[in-house]
PDB file of C-alpha atoms in Angstrom:
ATOM      1  CA  MET A   1      -9.999  12.741 -18.472  1.00  0.00           C
ATOM      2  CA  SER A   2     -10.482  13.560 -14.802  1.00  0.00           C
ATOM      3  CA  SER A   3     -10.438  16.942 -13.164  1.00  0.00           C
ATOM      4  CA  ALA A   4      -7.448  18.236 -11.246  1.00  0.00           C
ATOM      5  CA  PRO A   5      -7.597  17.567  -7.488  1.00  0.00           C
ATOM      6  CA  THR A   6      -8.034  21.274  -6.671  1.00  0.00           C
ATOM      7  CA  ASP A   7     -11.529  21.015  -8.168  1.00  0.00           C
ATOM      8  CA  ASP A   8     -14.300  21.413  -5.573  1.00  0.00           C
ATOM      9  CA  ARG A   9     -15.541  17.956  -6.632  1.00  0.00           C
ATOM     10  CA  PHE A  10     -12.444  16.465  -4.979  1.00  0.00           C
ATOM     11  CA  ARG A  11     -12.153  15.451  -1.316  1.00  0.00           C
ATOM     12  CA  LEU A  12      -9.447  13.816   0.787  1.00  0.00           C
ATOM     13  CA  ARG A  13     -10.640  12.098   3.985  1.00  0.00           C
ATOM     14  CA  SER A  14     -10.060   9.246   6.378  1.00  0.00           C
ATOM     15  CA  ALA A  15     -11.633   5.983   5.246  1.00  0.00           C
ATOM     16  CA  ASP A  16     -14.677   4.394   6.852  1.00  0.00           C
ATOM     17  CA  ALA A  17     -15.958   0.818   6.940  1.00  0.00           C
ATOM     18  CA  ASP A  18     -18.217   1.343   3.916  1.00  0.00           C
ATOM     19  CA  ASP A  19     -15.097   2.036   1.845  1.00  0.00           C
ATOM     20  CA  ALA A  20     -13.833  -1.530   2.300  1.00  0.00           C
ATOM     21  CA  PRO A  21     -14.676  -2.774  -1.250  1.00  0.00           C
ATOM     22  CA  ASP A  22     -12.966   0.245  -2.847  1.00  0.00           C
ATOM     23  CA  LEU A  23     -10.013  -0.077  -0.499  1.00  0.00           C
ATOM     24  CA  ALA A  24      -9.681  -3.764  -1.396  1.00  0.00           C
ATOM     25  CA  ARG A  25      -9.780  -3.069  -5.139  1.00  0.00           C
ATOM     26  CA  LEU A  26      -7.106  -0.365  -4.930  1.00  0.00           C
ATOM     27  CA  ILE A  27      -4.891  -2.120  -2.374  1.00  0.00           C
ATOM     28  CA  ASP A  28      -4.930  -5.152  -4.664  1.00  0.00           C
ATOM     29  CA  ILE A  29      -3.757  -2.931  -7.550  1.00  0.00           C
ATOM     30  CA  ALA A  30      -1.040  -1.412  -5.362  1.00  0.00           C
ATOM     31  CA  GLY A  31       0.297  -4.854  -4.449  1.00  0.00           C
ATOM     32  CA  GLY A  32       1.322  -5.602  -8.007  1.00  0.00           C
ATOM     33  CA  GLY A  33       0.112  -9.205  -7.769  1.00  0.00           C
ATOM     34  CA  VAL A  34       1.238 -10.033  -4.242  1.00  0.00           C
ATOM     35  CA  TYR A  35      -2.298 -10.575  -2.921  1.00  0.00           C
ATOM     36  CA  GLU A  36      -3.186 -12.905  -5.798  1.00  0.00           C
ATOM     37  CA  PHE A  37       0.054 -14.761  -5.121  1.00  0.00           C
ATOM     38  CA  LEU A  38      -0.680 -15.174  -1.409  1.00  0.00           C
ATOM     39  CA  LEU A  39      -4.454 -15.716  -1.521  1.00  0.00           C
ATOM     40  CA  ASP A  40      -5.278 -17.315  -4.894  1.00  0.00           C
ATOM     41  CA  GLY A  41      -7.434 -20.425  -4.509  1.00  0.00           C
ATOM     42  CA  LEU A  42      -7.697 -20.297  -0.722  1.00  0.00           C
ATOM     43  CA  VAL A  43     -11.441 -19.563  -0.859  1.00  0.00           C
ATOM     44  CA  PRO A  44     -12.943 -21.095  -4.012  1.00  0.00           C
ATOM     45  CA  GLY A  45     -14.814 -18.596  -6.151  1.00  0.00           C
ATOM     46  CA  MET A  46     -13.405 -15.521  -4.385  1.00  0.00           C
ATOM     47  CA  THR A  47     -10.857 -13.100  -5.798  1.00  0.00           C
ATOM     48  CA  ALA A  48      -7.968 -11.816  -3.716  1.00  0.00           C
ATOM     49  CA  ALA A  49      -9.638  -8.403  -3.491  1.00  0.00           C
ATOM     50  CA  GLU A  50     -12.877  -9.968  -2.239  1.00  0.00           C
ATOM     51  CA  MET A  51     -10.937 -11.826   0.449  1.00  0.00           C
ATOM     52  CA  LEU A  52      -9.422  -8.553   1.682  1.00  0.00           C
ATOM     53  CA  VAL A  53     -12.811  -6.885   2.266  1.00  0.00           C
ATOM     54  CA  PRO A  54     -13.685  -8.376   5.703  1.00  0.00           C
ATOM     55  CA  GLY A  55     -10.346  -7.338   7.205  1.00  0.00           C
ATOM     56  CA  LEU A  56     -10.624  -3.868   5.701  1.00  0.00           C
ATOM     57  CA  ALA A  57     -14.146  -3.455   7.087  1.00  0.00           C
ATOM     58  CA  GLY A  58     -12.921  -4.350  10.577  1.00  0.00           C
ATOM     59  CA  ARG A  59     -11.894  -1.857  13.253  1.00  0.00           C
ATOM     60  CA  SER A  60      -8.660  -3.490  14.390  1.00  0.00           C
ATOM     61  CA  GLY A  61      -5.388  -4.684  12.911  1.00  0.00           C
ATOM     62  CA  SER A  62      -3.059  -3.433  10.204  1.00  0.00           C
ATOM     63  CA  LEU A  63      -5.559  -4.149   7.409  1.00  0.00           C
ATOM     64  CA  SER A  64      -8.420  -2.131   8.959  1.00  0.00           C
ATOM     65  CA  TYR A  65      -9.974   0.795   7.101  1.00  0.00           C
ATOM     66  CA  ARG A  66      -8.836   2.878  10.073  1.00  0.00           C
ATOM     67  CA  GLN A  67      -5.307   2.804   8.610  1.00  0.00           C
ATOM     68  CA  SER A  68      -6.426   4.348   5.286  1.00  0.00           C
ATOM     69  CA  GLY A  69      -7.052   7.699   3.678  1.00  0.00           C
ATOM     70  CA  VAL A  70      -9.136   7.998   0.512  1.00  0.00           C
ATOM     71  CA  ALA A  71      -9.368  10.460  -2.350  1.00  0.00           C
ATOM     72  CA  GLU A  72     -12.879  11.045  -3.684  1.00  0.00           C
ATOM     73  CA  LEU A  73     -14.058  12.656  -6.895  1.00  0.00           C
ATOM     74  CA  ASP A  74     -17.807  13.283  -7.198  1.00  0.00           C
ATOM     75  CA  GLY A  75     -18.331  10.951  -4.242  1.00  0.00           C
ATOM     76  CA  GLN A  76     -16.426   8.054  -5.835  1.00  0.00           C
ATOM     77  CA  VAL A  77     -13.238   6.685  -4.268  1.00  0.00           C
ATOM     78  CA  ILE A  78     -10.462   7.083  -6.849  1.00  0.00           C
ATOM     79  CA  GLY A  79      -7.351   6.684  -4.699  1.00  0.00           C
ATOM     80  CA  ILE A  80      -6.116   5.342  -1.379  1.00  0.00           C
ATOM     81  CA  ALA A  81      -3.145   5.458   0.971  1.00  0.00           C
ATOM     82  CA  HIS A  82      -2.870   2.727   3.581  1.00  0.00           C
ATOM     83  CA  GLY A  83      -0.219   2.359   6.254  1.00  0.00           C
ATOM     84  CA  TYR A  84       0.665   1.678   9.863  1.00  0.00           C
ATOM     85  CA  PRO A  85       3.664   1.376  12.206  1.00  0.00           C
ATOM     86  CA  THR A  86       6.234  -0.971  10.651  1.00  0.00           C
ATOM     87  CA  ASP A  87       6.600  -2.755  13.988  1.00  0.00           C
ATOM     88  CA  TRP A  88       3.066  -4.126  13.614  1.00  0.00           C
ATOM     89  CA  ILE A  89       4.429  -6.434  10.902  1.00  0.00           C
ATOM     90  CA  ARG A  90       6.310  -8.376  13.616  1.00  0.00           C
ATOM     91  CA  THR A  91       2.999  -9.635  15.031  1.00  0.00           C
ATOM     92  CA  GLU A  92       1.097 -10.409  11.805  1.00  0.00           C
ATOM     93  CA  ASP A  93      -0.420 -13.890  11.745  1.00  0.00           C
ATOM     94  CA  HIS A  94       0.303 -15.791   8.513  1.00  0.00           C
ATOM     95  CA  SER A  95      -0.916 -19.158   9.781  1.00  0.00           C
ATOM     96  CA  GLY A  96      -3.817 -19.178   7.317  1.00  0.00           C
ATOM     97  CA  LEU A  97      -1.533 -18.813   4.301  1.00  0.00           C
ATOM     98  CA  PRO A  98       0.260 -21.632   2.450  1.00  0.00           C
ATOM     99  CA  PRO A  99       3.747 -21.971   4.019  1.00  0.00           C
ATOM    100  CA  ASP A 100       5.481 -22.149   0.630  1.00  0.00           C
ATOM    101  CA  ARG A 101       3.988 -18.796  -0.397  1.00  0.00           C
ATOM    102  CA  VAL A 102       4.997 -17.171   2.890  1.00  0.00           C
ATOM    103  CA  ALA A 103       8.503 -18.606   2.472  1.00  0.00           C
ATOM    104  CA  HIS A 104       8.704 -17.189  -1.072  1.00  0.00           C
ATOM    105  CA  MET A 105       8.154 -13.711   0.410  1.00  0.00           C
ATOM    106  CA  GLY A 106      10.584 -14.412   3.266  1.00  0.00           C
ATOM    107  CA  GLU A 107      13.056 -11.628   2.436  1.00  0.00           C
ATOM    108  CA  PHE A 108      10.336  -8.982   2.784  1.00  0.00           C
ATOM    109  CA  PRO A 109      10.152  -8.897   6.604  1.00  0.00           C
ATOM    110  CA  GLU A 110      13.962  -9.117   6.699  1.00  0.00           C
ATOM    111  CA  THR A 111      14.187  -5.854   4.713  1.00  0.00           C
ATOM    112  CA  LEU A 112      12.279  -3.339   6.816  1.00  0.00           C
ATOM    113  CA  ASP A 113      13.160  -0.226   8.830  1.00  0.00           C
ATOM    114  CA  TRP A 114      11.738  -1.052  12.254  1.00  0.00           C
ATOM    115  CA  GLY A 115      10.478   2.008  14.089  1.00  0.00           C
ATOM    116  CA  SER A 116       9.305   3.746  10.909  1.00  0.00           C
ATOM    117  CA  TYR A 117       5.742   4.314   9.678  1.00  0.00           C
ATOM    118  CA  PHE A 118       5.072   1.961   6.762  1.00  0.00           C
ATOM    119  CA  LEU A 119       3.128   2.847   3.609  1.00  0.00           C
ATOM    120  CA  SER A 120       1.714  -0.540   2.680  1.00  0.00           C
ATOM    121  CA  ALA A 121      -0.352   0.668  -0.283  1.00  0.00           C
ATOM    122  CA  LEU A 122      -0.740   3.745  -2.467  1.00  0.00           C
ATOM    123  CA  ALA A 123      -2.974   3.540  -5.517  1.00  0.00           C
ATOM    124  CA  VAL A 124      -4.938   5.822  -7.831  1.00  0.00           C
ATOM    125  CA  ASP A 125      -7.432   4.577 -10.406  1.00  0.00           C
ATOM    126  CA  PRO A 126      -5.707   4.482 -13.816  1.00  0.00           C
ATOM    127  CA  ALA A 127      -8.238   6.940 -15.292  1.00  0.00           C
ATOM    128  CA  HIS A 128      -7.325   9.558 -12.680  1.00  0.00           C
ATOM    129  CA  ARG A 129      -3.538   9.381 -12.649  1.00  0.00           C
ATOM    130  CA  ARG A 130      -1.156  12.257 -13.442  1.00  0.00           C
ATOM    131  CA  HIS A 131      -3.337  14.824 -11.685  1.00  0.00           C
ATOM    132  CA  GLY A 132      -1.367  15.078  -8.442  1.00  0.00           C
ATOM    133  CA  ILE A 133      -3.687  12.802  -6.493  1.00  0.00           C
ATOM    134  CA  ALA A 134      -0.920  10.435  -5.364  1.00  0.00           C
ATOM    135  CA  GLY A 135       0.974  13.430  -3.991  1.00  0.00           C
ATOM    136  CA  ARG A 136      -2.091  14.597  -2.060  1.00  0.00           C
ATOM    137  CA  LEU A 137      -2.534  11.121  -0.585  1.00  0.00           C
ATOM    138  CA  LEU A 138       1.128  11.011   0.395  1.00  0.00           C
ATOM    139  CA  GLY A 139       0.673  14.379   2.141  1.00  0.00           C
ATOM    140  CA  TRP A 140      -2.171  12.857   4.157  1.00  0.00           C
ATOM    141  CA  PHE A 141       0.059   9.902   5.013  1.00  0.00           C
ATOM    142  CA  TYR A 142       3.013  12.056   6.119  1.00  0.00           C
ATOM    143  CA  GLU A 143       0.760  14.070   8.415  1.00  0.00           C
ATOM    144  CA  ARG A 144      -0.683  10.892   9.930  1.00  0.00           C
ATOM    145  CA  ALA A 145       2.843   9.605  10.606  1.00  0.00           C
ATOM    146  CA  ARG A 146       3.897  12.914  12.191  1.00  0.00           C
ATOM    147  CA  THR A 147       0.782  12.954  14.365  1.00  0.00           C
ATOM    148  CA  GLY A 148       1.723   9.466  15.560  1.00  0.00           C
ATOM    149  CA  GLY A 149       5.167  10.696  16.588  1.00  0.00           C
ATOM    150  CA  PHE A 150       7.147   9.150  13.729  1.00  0.00           C
ATOM    151  CA  ASP A 151      10.175  10.865  12.189  1.00  0.00           C
ATOM    152  CA  ARG A 152      10.293   8.813   8.980  1.00  0.00           C
ATOM    153  CA  VAL A 153       8.130   6.810   6.600  1.00  0.00           C
ATOM    154  CA  THR A 154       9.100   3.771   4.547  1.00  0.00           C
ATOM    155  CA  LEU A 155       7.636   1.647   1.778  1.00  0.00           C
ATOM    156  CA  HIS A 156       8.423  -1.271  -0.500  1.00  0.00           C
ATOM    157  CA  VAL A 157       8.144  -0.936  -4.287  1.00  0.00           C
ATOM    158  CA  TRP A 158       8.788  -3.547  -6.958  1.00  0.00           C
ATOM    159  CA  ALA A 159      12.147  -2.884  -8.609  1.00  0.00           C
ATOM    160  CA  ASP A 160      10.573  -3.116 -12.076  1.00  0.00           C
ATOM    161  CA  ASN A 161       7.876  -0.510 -11.273  1.00  0.00           C
ATOM    162  CA  GLU A 162       9.751   2.471 -12.716  1.00  0.00           C
ATOM    163  CA  PRO A 163       6.833   4.967 -12.578  1.00  0.00           C
ATOM    164  CA  ALA A 164       6.343   4.342  -8.849  1.00  0.00           C
ATOM    165  CA  ARG A 165      10.067   4.561  -8.143  1.00  0.00           C
ATOM    166  CA  ARG A 166      10.213   7.917  -9.951  1.00  0.00           C
ATOM    167  CA  LEU A 167       7.192   9.191  -8.014  1.00  0.00           C
ATOM    168  CA  TYR A 168       8.721   8.278  -4.669  1.00  0.00           C
ATOM    169  CA  ALA A 169      12.171   9.627  -5.587  1.00  0.00           C
ATOM    170  CA  GLY A 170      10.479  12.908  -6.511  1.00  0.00           C
ATOM    171  CA  GLU A 171       8.887  12.930  -3.049  1.00  0.00           C
ATOM    172  CA  GLY A 172      12.295  12.647  -1.403  1.00  0.00           C
ATOM    173  CA  PHE A 173      12.394   8.908  -0.744  1.00  0.00           C
ATOM    174  CA  GLU A 174      15.787   7.191  -0.910  1.00  0.00           C
ATOM    175  CA  GLU A 175      16.400   3.533  -1.741  1.00  0.00           C
ATOM    176  CA  ILE A 176      17.966   1.859   1.290  1.00  0.00           C
ATOM    177  CA  GLY A 177      17.517  -1.895   0.769  1.00  0.00           C
ATOM    178  CA  ASN A 178      16.323  -4.692  -1.494  1.00  0.00           C
ATOM    179  CA  ALA A 179      14.305  -7.779  -0.651  1.00  0.00           C
ATOM    180  CA  ALA A 180      15.421 -10.467  -3.095  1.00  0.00           C
ATOM    181  CA  ILE A 181      11.975 -11.923  -3.775  1.00  0.00           C
ATOM    182  CA  PRO A 182      12.344 -14.472  -6.594  1.00  0.00           C
ATOM    183  CA  TRP A 183      10.388 -14.342  -9.840  1.00  0.00           C
ATOM    184  CA  HIS A 184       7.325 -16.615  -9.870  1.00  0.00           C
ATOM    185  CA  PRO A 185       4.723 -17.230 -12.624  1.00  0.00           C
ATOM    186  CA  ARG A 186       2.052 -15.701 -10.353  1.00  0.00           C
ATOM    187  CA  LEU A 187       4.377 -12.954  -9.093  1.00  0.00           C
ATOM    188  CA  PRO A 188       6.195 -11.931 -12.279  1.00  0.00           C
ATOM    189  CA  HIS A 189       8.526  -9.195 -11.026  1.00  0.00           C
ATOM    190  CA  HIS A 190      12.219  -8.884 -11.711  1.00  0.00           C
ATOM    191  CA  GLY A 191      14.787  -7.393  -9.346  1.00  0.00           C
ATOM    192  CA  GLY A 192      12.989  -7.944  -6.051  1.00  0.00           C
ATOM    193  CA  SER A 193      11.315  -5.318  -3.885  1.00  0.00           C
ATOM    194  CA  ILE A 194      13.095  -2.086  -2.944  1.00  0.00           C
ATOM    195  CA  LEU A 195      12.833  -0.514   0.514  1.00  0.00           C
ATOM    196  CA  MET A 196      12.622   3.282   0.357  1.00  0.00           C
ATOM    197  CA  ARG A 197      12.695   5.824   3.197  1.00  0.00           C
ATOM    198  CA  ARG A 198      11.773   9.484   3.626  1.00  0.00           C
ATOM    199  CA  TYR A 199      12.454  11.528   6.757  1.00  0.00           C
ATOM    200  CA  LEU A 200       9.678  13.856   7.873  1.00  0.00           C
TER     201      LEU A 200
END
């Protein structure tokens, strides 16, 4: 059982390049299988999380560590929040991904709130959940969005992820759209992906 986040062993900070492996592991968890779906088999012998590390270690782009905050306990990263302006998604390059996989996710970019600040990943290690850490990370994220001049934040959550939907509803997020992403053996979610929004 972990300590509560008020413990002096706990720290919330902006990520740095050395955090890339931890960021990759937790962003992969947050995706609920989407990174395995998109990246599986593209680089033989590498997991989806391993393939995310170079981008996360870089200084530019939406995947960069510079878009993340981390929660630490005793010097170990146990949670992350990662996000950026939604409008950046318009310029993402998917040319290195299999076209059929990109097409399968096609409703996702059609179901976004342009002009918002987008939470692309929120994750806490399973052993450290239910201690308020996700809420602390969301607080970091809201402040980052406000500092950037944004009046609202948005996110996508799988419709069948009830715990996450409850967490976000409790934070004041409202469901405003649904991306009808079909079920797939490597992306086994039912009900698509729900767009949620919270004004700051």
